[in-house]
Each structure stands twice: as C-alpha cells, then as structure tokens.
PDB file of C-alpha atoms in Angstrom:
ATOM      1  CA  MET A1010      49.779  27.660  43.766  1.00  0.00           C
ATOM      2  CA  SER A1011      50.847  24.376  45.206  1.00  0.00           C
ATOM      3  CA  ASP A1012      48.679  22.401  47.586  1.00  0.00           C
ATOM      4  CA  PHE A1013      49.137  19.148  49.504  1.00  0.00           C
ATOM      5  CA  ARG A1014      47.938  16.948  46.614  1.00  0.00           C
ATOM      6  CA  THR A1015      50.258  18.596  44.097  1.00  0.00           C
ATOM      7  CA  SER A1016      53.286  18.286  46.340  1.00  0.00           C
ATOM      8  CA  GLN A1017      52.398  14.655  47.092  1.00  0.00           C
ATOM      9  CA  ASN A1018      52.173  13.884  43.396  1.00  0.00           C
ATOM     10  CA  GLU A1019      55.451  15.641  42.745  1.00  0.00           C
ATOM     11  CA  ALA A1020      57.185  13.843  45.602  1.00  0.00           C
ATOM     12  CA  HIS A1021      55.950  10.417  44.450  1.00  0.00           C
ATOM     13  CA  PRO A1022      55.510  10.577  40.689  1.00  0.00           C
ATOM     14  CA  ASN A1023      55.063   6.793  40.351  1.00  0.00           C
ATOM     15  CA  LYS A1024      52.419   6.490  43.034  1.00  0.00           C
ATOM     16  CA  THR A1025      49.475   6.046  40.654  1.00  0.00           C
ATOM     17  CA  ASN A1026      51.370   3.460  38.678  1.00  0.00           C
ATOM     18  CA  THR A1027      52.320   1.465  41.771  1.00  0.00           C
ATOM     19  CA  LEU A1028      48.798   1.581  43.166  1.00  0.00           C
ATOM     20  CA  MET A1029      47.267   0.482  39.877  1.00  0.00           C
ATOM     21  CA  THR A1030      49.734  -2.402  39.471  1.00  0.00           C
ATOM     22  CA  GLY A1031      49.185  -3.504  43.061  1.00  0.00           C
ATOM     23  CA  ILE A1032      45.387  -3.482  42.711  1.00  0.00           C
ATOM     24  CA  ILE A1033      45.458  -5.383  39.410  1.00  0.00           C
ATOM     25  CA  LEU A1034      47.838  -7.991  40.843  1.00  0.00           C
ATOM     26  CA  MET A1035      45.591  -8.484  43.877  1.00  0.00           C
ATOM     27  CA  LEU A1036      42.531  -8.790  41.641  1.00  0.00           C
ATOM     28  CA  ILE A1037      44.274 -11.397  39.494  1.00  0.00           C
ATOM     29  CA  LEU A1038      45.190 -13.301  42.676  1.00  0.00           C
ATOM     30  CA  PHE A1039      41.571 -13.206  43.888  1.00  0.00           C
ATOM     31  CA  VAL A1040      40.186 -14.346  40.542  1.00  0.00           C
ATOM     32  CA  THR A1041      42.738 -17.175  40.364  1.00  0.00           C
ATOM     33  CA  ILE A1042      41.738 -18.458  43.803  1.00  0.00           C
ATOM     34  CA  GLN A1043      38.057 -18.205  42.799  1.00  0.00           C
ATOM     35  CA  ILE A1044      38.707 -20.266  39.656  1.00  0.00           C
ATOM     36  CA  TRP A1045      40.427 -22.854  41.834  1.00  0.00           C
ATOM     37  CA  PHE A1046      37.404 -22.909  44.181  1.00  0.00           C
ATOM     38  CA  LEU A1047      34.986 -23.233  41.257  1.00  0.00           C
ATOM     39  CA  TYR A1048      36.974 -26.093  39.742  1.00  0.00           C
ATOM     40  CA  GLY A1049      37.043 -27.878  43.083  1.00  0.00           C
ATOM     41  CA  ALA A1050      33.327 -27.319  43.664  1.00  0.00           C
ATOM     42  CA  LEU A1051      32.448 -28.618  40.201  1.00  0.00           C
ATOM     43  CA  ASN A1052      34.486 -31.741  40.771  1.00  0.00           C
ATOM     44  CA  ASN A1053      33.250 -32.385  44.298  1.00  0.00           C
ATOM     45  CA  ALA A1054      29.611 -31.601  43.576  1.00  0.00           C
ATOM     46  CA  LEU A1055      29.661 -34.677  41.337  1.00  0.00           C
ATOM     47  CA  GLU A1056      30.430 -36.719  44.426  1.00  0.00           C
ATOM     48  CA  ASP A1057      27.518 -35.125  46.342  1.00  0.00           C
ATOM     49  CA  ASN A1058      29.889 -33.223  48.569  1.00  0.00           C
ATOM     50  CA  PHE A1059      27.462 -30.460  49.510  1.00  0.00           C
ATOM     51  CA  PHE A1060      29.607 -29.112  52.340  1.00  0.00           C
ATOM     52  CA  PHE A1061      32.486 -28.405  49.962  1.00  0.00           C
ATOM     53  CA  ALA A1062      30.185 -26.541  47.558  1.00  0.00           C
ATOM     54  CA  VAL A1063      28.888 -24.296  50.368  1.00  0.00           C
ATOM     55  CA  ILE A1064      32.326 -23.527  51.773  1.00  0.00           C
ATOM     56  CA  THR A1065      33.779 -22.648  48.360  1.00  0.00           C
ATOM     57  CA  PHE A1066      30.758 -20.470  47.618  1.00  0.00           C
ATOM     58  CA  ILE A1067      31.254 -18.517  50.864  1.00  0.00           C
ATOM     59  CA  GLY A1068      34.968 -18.133  50.106  1.00  0.00           C
ATOM     60  CA  SER A1069      34.309 -17.072  46.530  1.00  0.00           C
ATOM     61  CA  PHE A1070      31.658 -14.582  47.665  1.00  0.00           C
ATOM     62  CA  LEU A1071      34.066 -13.015  50.160  1.00  0.00           C
ATOM     63  CA  PHE A1072      36.728 -12.710  47.464  1.00  0.00           C
ATOM     64  CA  ALA A1073      34.188 -11.038  45.150  1.00  0.00           C
ATOM     65  CA  LEU A1074      33.336  -8.541  47.901  1.00  0.00           C
ATOM     66  CA  ALA A1075      37.042  -7.894  48.435  1.00  0.00           C
ATOM     67  CA  SER A1076      37.470  -7.322  44.681  1.00  0.00           C
ATOM     68  CA  PHE A1077      34.623  -4.790  44.601  1.00  0.00           C
ATOM     69  CA  TRP A1078      36.029  -3.092  47.673  1.00  0.00           C
ATOM     70  CA  LEU A1079      39.481  -2.872  46.058  1.00  0.00           C
ATOM     71  CA  LEU A1080      37.981  -1.075  43.047  1.00  0.00           C
ATOM     72  CA  ARG A1081      37.237   1.890  45.326  1.00  0.00           C
ATOM     73  CA  TYR A1082      40.943   2.531  45.552  1.00  0.00           C
ATOM     74  CA  LEU A1083      41.555   2.680  41.817  1.00  0.00           C
ATOM     75  CA  PRO A1084      43.469   5.912  41.298  1.00  0.00           C
ATOM     76  CA  GLU A1085      41.772   8.553  39.199  1.00  0.00           C
ATOM     77  CA  PRO A1086      43.418   9.248  35.853  1.00  0.00           C
ATOM     78  CA  LEU A1087      45.866  12.107  35.951  1.00  0.00           C
ATOM     79  CA  LYS A1088      44.475  15.257  34.434  1.00  0.00           C
ATOM     80  CA  ASP A1089      46.438  18.069  32.957  1.00  0.00           C
ATOM     81  CA  LYS A1090      45.710  21.336  34.600  1.00  0.00           C
ATOM     82  CA  PRO A1091      44.223  23.883  32.235  1.00  0.00           C
ATOM     83  CA  GLY A1092      46.806  26.220  30.868  1.00  0.00           C
ATOM     84  CA  LYS A1093      49.693  24.024  31.993  1.00  0.00           C
ATOM     85  CA  LYS A1094      52.066  23.360  29.155  1.00  0.00           C
ATOM     86  CA  LYS A1095      53.690  20.013  28.737  1.00  0.00           C
TER      87      LYS A1095
ATOM     88  CA  MET B1437      23.426  21.315  44.048  1.00  0.00           C
ATOM     89  CA  GLU B1438      26.610  19.791  42.773  1.00  0.00           C
ATOM     90  CA  GLN B1439      28.156  21.750  39.956  1.00  0.00           C
ATOM     91  CA  GLU B1440      29.186  19.988  36.792  1.00  0.00           C
ATOM     92  CA  ASP B1441      32.855  20.143  35.991  1.00  0.00           C
ATOM     93  CA  PRO B1442      33.100  21.797  32.550  1.00  0.00           C
ATOM     94  CA  GLU B1443      36.429  20.044  31.973  1.00  0.00           C
ATOM     95  CA  LYS B1444      34.980  16.581  32.535  1.00  0.00           C
ATOM     96  CA  ILE B1445      34.294  14.509  29.435  1.00  0.00           C
ATOM     97  CA  PRO B1446      30.740  13.117  29.588  1.00  0.00           C
ATOM     98  CA  ASN B1447      30.385   9.333  29.702  1.00  0.00           C
ATOM     99  CA  TRP B1448      28.656   9.071  26.337  1.00  0.00           C
ATOM    100  CA  LYS B1449      31.583  10.866  24.733  1.00  0.00           C
ATOM    101  CA  SER B1450      34.148   8.557  26.248  1.00  0.00           C
ATOM    102  CA  ASP B1451      32.010   5.502  25.383  1.00  0.00           C
ATOM    103  CA  PHE B1452      31.753   6.497  21.707  1.00  0.00           C
ATOM    104  CA  PRO B1453      35.057   8.151  20.879  1.00  0.00           C
ATOM    105  CA  ILE B1454      35.680   9.671  17.469  1.00  0.00           C
ATOM    106  CA  GLN B1455      39.069   8.056  16.985  1.00  0.00           C
ATOM    107  CA  SER B1456      39.001   4.290  16.389  1.00  0.00           C
ATOM    108  CA  LYS B1457      42.273   3.996  18.309  1.00  0.00           C
ATOM    109  CA  LYS B1458      40.529   5.213  21.451  1.00  0.00           C
ATOM    110  CA  ALA B1459      37.561   2.895  20.871  1.00  0.00           C
ATOM    111  CA  SER B1460      39.722  -0.242  20.919  1.00  0.00           C
ATOM    112  CA  HIS B1461      41.993   0.931  23.718  1.00  0.00           C
ATOM    113  CA  VAL B1462      41.521  -0.779  27.088  1.00  0.00           C
ATOM    114  CA  ASN B1463      43.176   1.134  29.855  1.00  0.00           C
ATOM    115  CA  ARG B1464      44.229  -0.309  33.175  1.00  0.00           C
ATOM    116  CA  ARG B1465      41.212   1.117  35.008  1.00  0.00           C
ATOM    117  CA  GLU B1466      38.843  -0.713  32.655  1.00  0.00           C
ATOM    118  CA  PHE B1467      40.883  -3.896  32.967  1.00  0.00           C
ATOM    119  CA  ALA B1468      40.728  -3.711  36.752  1.00  0.00           C
ATOM    120  CA  LYS B1469      36.962  -3.163  36.620  1.00  0.00           C
ATOM    121  CA  PHE B1470      36.631  -6.146  34.297  1.00  0.00           C
ATOM    122  CA  LEU B1471      38.540  -8.292  36.807  1.00  0.00           C
ATOM    123  CA  GLY B1472      36.090  -7.145  39.491  1.00  0.00           C
ATOM    124  CA  LEU B1473      33.185  -8.144  37.262  1.00  0.00           C
ATOM    125  CA  LEU B1474      34.790 -11.523  36.554  1.00  0.00           C
ATOM    126  CA  SER B1475      35.243 -12.057  40.278  1.00  0.00           C
ATOM    127  CA  GLY B1476      31.519 -11.430  40.835  1.00  0.00           C
ATOM    128  CA  ALA B1477      30.591 -13.789  37.997  1.00  0.00           C
ATOM    129  CA  LEU B1478      32.767 -16.559  39.470  1.00  0.00           C
ATOM    130  CA  ALA B1479      31.137 -16.128  42.886  1.00  0.00           C
ATOM    131  CA  LEU B1480      27.700 -16.341  41.255  1.00  0.00           C
ATOM    132  CA  SER B1481      28.556 -19.514  39.366  1.00  0.00           C
ATOM    133  CA  ASN B1482      29.843 -21.048  42.589  1.00  0.00           C
ATOM    134  CA  GLY B1483      26.475 -20.147  44.116  1.00  0.00           C
ATOM    135  CA  GLY B1484      24.798 -21.826  41.142  1.00  0.00           C
ATOM    136  CA  ILE B1485      26.465 -25.116  42.084  1.00  0.00           C
ATOM    137  CA  VAL B1486      25.068 -24.816  45.627  1.00  0.00           C
ATOM    138  CA  ILE B1487      21.557 -24.043  44.315  1.00  0.00           C
ATOM    139  CA  LYS B1488      21.750 -26.977  41.909  1.00  0.00           C
ATOM    140  CA  ALA B1489      22.858 -29.279  44.729  1.00  0.00           C
ATOM    141  CA  ILE B1490      19.879 -28.152  46.849  1.00  0.00           C
ATOM    142  CA  ALA B1491      17.288 -28.153  44.070  1.00  0.00           C
ATOM    143  CA  PHE B1492      18.291 -31.366  42.297  1.00  0.00           C
ATOM    144  CA  PRO B1493      19.771 -33.827  44.783  1.00  0.00           C
ATOM    145  CA  SER B1494      20.872 -37.105  43.221  1.00  0.00           C
ATOM    146  CA  LYS B1495      18.366 -39.814  44.055  1.00  0.00           C
ATOM    147  CA  PRO B1496      19.404 -43.393  44.757  1.00  0.00           C
ATOM    148  CA  LEU B1497      18.306 -46.011  42.273  1.00  0.00           C
ATOM    149  CA  GLU B1498      14.958 -47.439  43.277  1.00  0.00           C
ATOM    150  CA  GLY B1499      14.090 -51.098  43.009  1.00  0.00           C
ATOM    151  CA  GLU B1500      15.726 -53.833  40.981  1.00  0.00           C
ATOM    152  CA  HIS B1501      16.277 -53.526  37.254  1.00  0.00           C
ATOM    153  CA  PHE B1502      16.457 -56.478  34.925  1.00  0.00           C
ATOM    154  CA  VAL B1503      19.583 -56.406  32.743  1.00  0.00           C
ATOM    155  CA  CYS B1504      19.919 -59.701  30.850  1.00  0.00           C
ATOM    156  CA  HIS B1505      20.023 -63.464  31.214  1.00  0.00           C
ATOM    157  CA  GLU B1506      23.045 -65.158  32.724  1.00  0.00           C
ATOM    158  CA  ASN B1507      23.815 -67.013  29.495  1.00  0.00           C
ATOM    159  CA  ASP B1508      23.911 -63.818  27.439  1.00  0.00           C
ATOM    160  CA  VAL B1509      27.271 -62.715  28.873  1.00  0.00           C
ATOM    161  CA  PRO B1510      30.150 -65.238  28.806  1.00  0.00           C
ATOM    162  CA  VAL B1511      32.866 -65.135  31.471  1.00  0.00           C
ATOM    163  CA  GLY B1512      35.361 -62.330  30.824  1.00  0.00           C
ATOM    164  CA  LYS B1513      32.958 -60.276  28.751  1.00  0.00           C
ATOM    165  CA  MET B1514      31.044 -57.111  29.445  1.00  0.00           C
ATOM    166  CA  PHE B1515      27.486 -56.086  28.637  1.00  0.00           C
ATOM    167  CA  GLN B1516      26.403 -52.494  28.211  1.00  0.00           C
ATOM    168  CA  PHE B1517      23.030 -51.305  29.400  1.00  0.00           C
ATOM    169  CA  SER B1518      21.404 -48.114  30.587  1.00  0.00           C
ATOM    170  CA  ILE B1519      18.885 -47.243  33.247  1.00  0.00           C
ATOM    171  CA  GLU B1520      16.425 -44.458  32.631  1.00  0.00           C
ATOM    172  CA  GLY B1521      15.524 -42.245  35.545  1.00  0.00           C
ATOM    173  CA  ASN B1522      15.858 -38.473  35.726  1.00  0.00           C
ATOM    174  CA  LYS B1523      18.523 -38.949  33.096  1.00  0.00           C
ATOM    175  CA  VAL B1524      19.774 -41.942  31.159  1.00  0.00           C
ATOM    176  CA  VAL B1525      22.856 -43.360  32.872  1.00  0.00           C
ATOM    177  CA  PRO B1526      25.020 -45.868  30.965  1.00  0.00           C
ATOM    178  CA  TYR B1527      26.220 -48.883  32.935  1.00  0.00           C
ATOM    179  CA  MET B1528      28.232 -51.976  32.175  1.00  0.00           C
ATOM    180  CA  LEU B1529      27.849 -55.459  33.534  1.00  0.00           C
ATOM    181  CA  ILE B1530      31.025 -57.507  33.845  1.00  0.00           C
ATOM    182  CA  HIS B1531      31.101 -61.267  34.182  1.00  0.00           C
ATOM    183  CA  LEU B1532      34.329 -61.776  36.148  1.00  0.00           C
ATOM    184  CA  GLU B1533      34.080 -65.426  37.217  1.00  0.00           C
ATOM    185  CA  ASN B1534      31.343 -68.022  37.074  1.00  0.00           C
ATOM    186  CA  THR B1535      29.373 -66.498  39.922  1.00  0.00           C
ATOM    187  CA  GLU B1536      31.103 -63.134  40.100  1.00  0.00           C
ATOM    188  CA  TRP B1537      29.282 -60.240  38.521  1.00  0.00           C
ATOM    189  CA  ARG B1538      30.008 -56.530  38.745  1.00  0.00           C
ATOM    190  CA  ALA B1539      28.068 -53.519  37.490  1.00  0.00           C
ATOM    191  CA  PHE B1540      29.666 -50.086  37.189  1.00  0.00           C
ATOM    192  CA  GLU B1541      28.663 -46.771  35.723  1.00  0.00           C
ATOM    193  CA  GLN B1542      30.273 -46.591  32.308  1.00  0.00           C
ATOM    194  CA  LYS B1543      31.381 -42.985  32.600  1.00  0.00           C
ATOM    195  CA  CYS B1544      34.959 -42.273  33.601  1.00  0.00           C
ATOM    196  CA  THR B1545      35.062 -40.078  36.705  1.00  0.00           C
ATOM    197  CA  HIS B1546      37.676 -37.905  35.031  1.00  0.00           C
ATOM    198  CA  LEU B1547      35.946 -36.484  31.946  1.00  0.00           C
ATOM    199  CA  SER B1548      33.002 -38.881  31.440  1.00  0.00           C
ATOM    200  CA  CYS B1549      34.507 -40.914  28.599  1.00  0.00           C
ATOM    201  CA  ALA B1550      33.026 -44.396  28.110  1.00  0.00           C
ATOM    202  CA  VAL B1551      35.169 -46.977  29.906  1.00  0.00           C
ATOM    203  CA  ARG B1552      35.587 -50.633  28.878  1.00  0.00           C
ATOM    204  CA  TYR B1553      36.591 -53.855  30.512  1.00  0.00           C
ATOM    205  CA  ILE B1554      39.848 -55.491  29.421  1.00  0.00           C
ATOM    206  CA  ASP B1555      39.787 -59.164  30.337  1.00  0.00           C
ATOM    207  CA  ASP B1556      43.529 -59.773  29.752  1.00  0.00           C
ATOM    208  CA  THR B1557      44.537 -57.464  32.575  1.00  0.00           C
ATOM    209  CA  LYS B1558      41.259 -57.741  34.561  1.00  0.00           C
ATOM    210  CA  ARG B1559      41.047 -53.974  34.590  1.00  0.00           C
ATOM    211  CA  ILE B1560      38.641 -51.335  33.356  1.00  0.00           C
ATOM    212  CA  GLU B1561      40.261 -48.902  30.980  1.00  0.00           C
ATOM    213  CA  CYS B1562      39.382 -45.368  30.017  1.00  0.00           C
ATOM    214  CA  PRO B1563      40.774 -45.003  26.489  1.00  0.00           C
ATOM    215  CA  CYS B1564      40.734 -41.189  26.526  1.00  0.00           C
ATOM    216  CA  HIS B1565      43.509 -40.538  29.046  1.00  0.00           C
ATOM    217  CA  HIS B1566      44.546 -44.077  30.003  1.00  0.00           C
ATOM    218  CA  GLY B1567      42.902 -44.179  33.394  1.00  0.00           C
ATOM    219  CA  TYR B1568      42.570 -47.677  34.896  1.00  0.00           C
ATOM    220  CA  PHE B1569      40.083 -48.982  37.438  1.00  0.00           C
ATOM    221  CA  ASP B1570      39.990 -52.232  39.387  1.00  0.00           C
ATOM    222  CA  ALA B1571      37.327 -54.444  37.833  1.00  0.00           C
ATOM    223  CA  ASP B1572      36.583 -55.973  41.226  1.00  0.00           C
ATOM    224  CA  THR B1573      36.026 -52.828  43.298  1.00  0.00           C
ATOM    225  CA  GLY B1574      35.996 -49.947  40.823  1.00  0.00           C
ATOM    226  CA  GLU B1575      38.894 -48.262  42.630  1.00  0.00           C
ATOM    227  CA  VAL B1576      41.283 -46.100  40.609  1.00  0.00           C
ATOM    228  CA  LEU B1577      44.528 -47.955  39.850  1.00  0.00           C
ATOM    229  CA  GLN B1578      46.255 -45.495  37.570  1.00  0.00           C
ATOM    230  CA  GLY B1579      45.789 -42.282  35.656  1.00  0.00           C
ATOM    231  CA  PRO B1580      43.863 -39.051  36.113  1.00  0.00           C
ATOM    232  CA  PRO B1581      40.413 -40.189  37.413  1.00  0.00           C
ATOM    233  CA  PRO B1582      39.823 -38.629  40.847  1.00  0.00           C
ATOM    234  CA  ARG B1583      37.179 -41.070  42.149  1.00  0.00           C
ATOM    235  CA  PRO B1584      36.276 -44.749  41.864  1.00  0.00           C
ATOM    236  CA  LEU B1585      33.551 -45.786  39.432  1.00  0.00           C
ATOM    237  CA  PRO B1586      30.034 -45.750  40.955  1.00  0.00           C
ATOM    238  CA  GLN B1587      28.969 -49.346  41.476  1.00  0.00           C
ATOM    239  CA  LEU B1588      25.624 -51.182  41.503  1.00  0.00           C
ATOM    240  CA  GLU B1589      24.852 -54.402  43.314  1.00  0.00           C
ATOM    241  CA  VAL B1590      24.230 -57.364  41.020  1.00  0.00           C
ATOM    242  CA  VAL B1591      21.594 -59.950  41.932  1.00  0.00           C
ATOM    243  CA  ASN B1592      21.328 -63.293  40.130  1.00  0.00           C
ATOM    244  CA  LYS B1593      17.808 -64.684  40.348  1.00  0.00           C
ATOM    245  CA  GLU B1594      17.530 -68.061  38.669  1.00  0.00           C
ATOM    246  CA  GLY B1595      19.640 -67.096  35.691  1.00  0.00           C
ATOM    247  CA  LYS B1596      18.263 -63.595  35.406  1.00  0.00           C
ATOM    248  CA  ILE B1597      20.616 -60.711  36.238  1.00  0.00           C
ATOM    249  CA  TYR B1598      19.219 -57.733  38.107  1.00  0.00           C
ATOM    250  CA  VAL B1599      20.956 -54.633  39.443  1.00  0.00           C
ATOM    251  CA  LYS B1600      20.053 -52.438  42.399  1.00  0.00           C
ATOM    252  CA  GLU B1601      21.552 -49.625  44.476  1.00  0.00           C
ATOM    253  CA  MET B1602      24.697 -50.663  46.332  1.00  0.00           C
ATOM    254  CA  LYS B1603      24.194 -50.924  50.073  1.00  0.00           C
ATOM    255  CA  SER B1604      26.836 -48.858  51.829  1.00  0.00           C
TER     256      SER B1604
END
C-alpha cells in the first residue's frame, strides 16, 4: 500500500541527497565564519580589544546554535522495507 | 510505552560493526554531526578568549625600571633587556641620536619573532617575514605585522637609562 511518504519519496528520489548536501554546505559555511571570528578575536585580544572578543563570541555562539538546530533536519537513512526485493 | 522496532539496529551494534569496512566508514550523517560538534567547540574557544580577557587583564608597567648606563650603548646600537612581571617580556633599547632613545617590545606583532634594529636604514626589522617598523615611532612600514610595536618611555637620569609605561 502506498502512503503520502512513499509517494513523496517516489516523486522526488533525490530529496534526501539534496537535503543532506544543503545541510553540510551550510554547516561548512557556519564553521568557516566561526574560524574567521576566532582568528580575529585571537589577534585583537592581543591589543586588549575586549569589545571585539565579546561580539565575536556572541556571533560564534549564535552560529553554533544554528548548527545544532540544522542537525534536526538531517534526513533519516533510507531503509529497505522488509520483503521488498531490490 | 514505546515499542522497540525489531528492525532497528541497536547503537552498540552499529558502533562496533563486524566488518572492518563499516568501522572505518564515515557517512554523511556522521560528518554533519561532526561539523556541528566542531561549531560548538569553536564557539567555546571564542568564549575562552573572553574569559581570559576578563580574568587576566594586561596590567600597565608600574614604576621606572633601570636598564643600563648611557655609555653602555653607542649611537646607532641597540641593547636587549627584559622586564619581569606576570611574565618576562623582552624589550630593546635603541640609541637613535645623542639624546634620542627609544624602547620597544622585542616581539613582532605578527608572529612574535624577535625583531632587531638596523642602523643603516633606521628601521626595525623582523627577520622571519620581513616586516619593518619605524624606529622612531614603532609604526609598521612594510610587511605582515598588523600593529605597531608596543613602546615604553625612556628616561635619562644623569647618565642612567630608565624605562616606564608610555603616557597615552
């Protein structure tokens, strides 16, 4: 018997792949910006620029939250239905 | 009560697979989770910088420190010394003209290499990546250093050279 999920998966067979690629690309973007922030904070902290360190920390923290939130949307691995032949 | 799915592979089984191929395989889900973990670690380390800045603020140099006698350093030469406080900071004293003295921190602001004074060009050179500083002001003239060299005020008291915190 076919249900909504099955017909969705059949209509868009690459959906999982696209979602996964999109999430990984966004995560890489977030991590890259965080590395940039960290590098800047390390360099500016030497000059006693406390304000810069705080701002980059807040930004980095928000990006970390966004990364964790994105992980919720990781698609589940596709499972073969029992008895279904490949 | 939630019923266990008999088809579901328990976590311990997937963590310790029988086939070595499966043990070394990193799928995209795991990679994405690792990126999430890395993102958290980066945010934490950024927080560490803030905590360090609050807990250990850099203190200005207190009082005057004797360095050497005026006659010890000829014109155009430099003299290396260090001041011990929370940590030992290397400095250099430069005798520019007869009455002109400068004292700078001897660590390049790029990657903390030891800098040296070149009298021919009247510049301070970082030999690691060819960064150049103005020997008069400590400003960056050329190369990768992002900031000028930290400077101390030099006081000449009857032939004795002292340094103290620069008044801004």
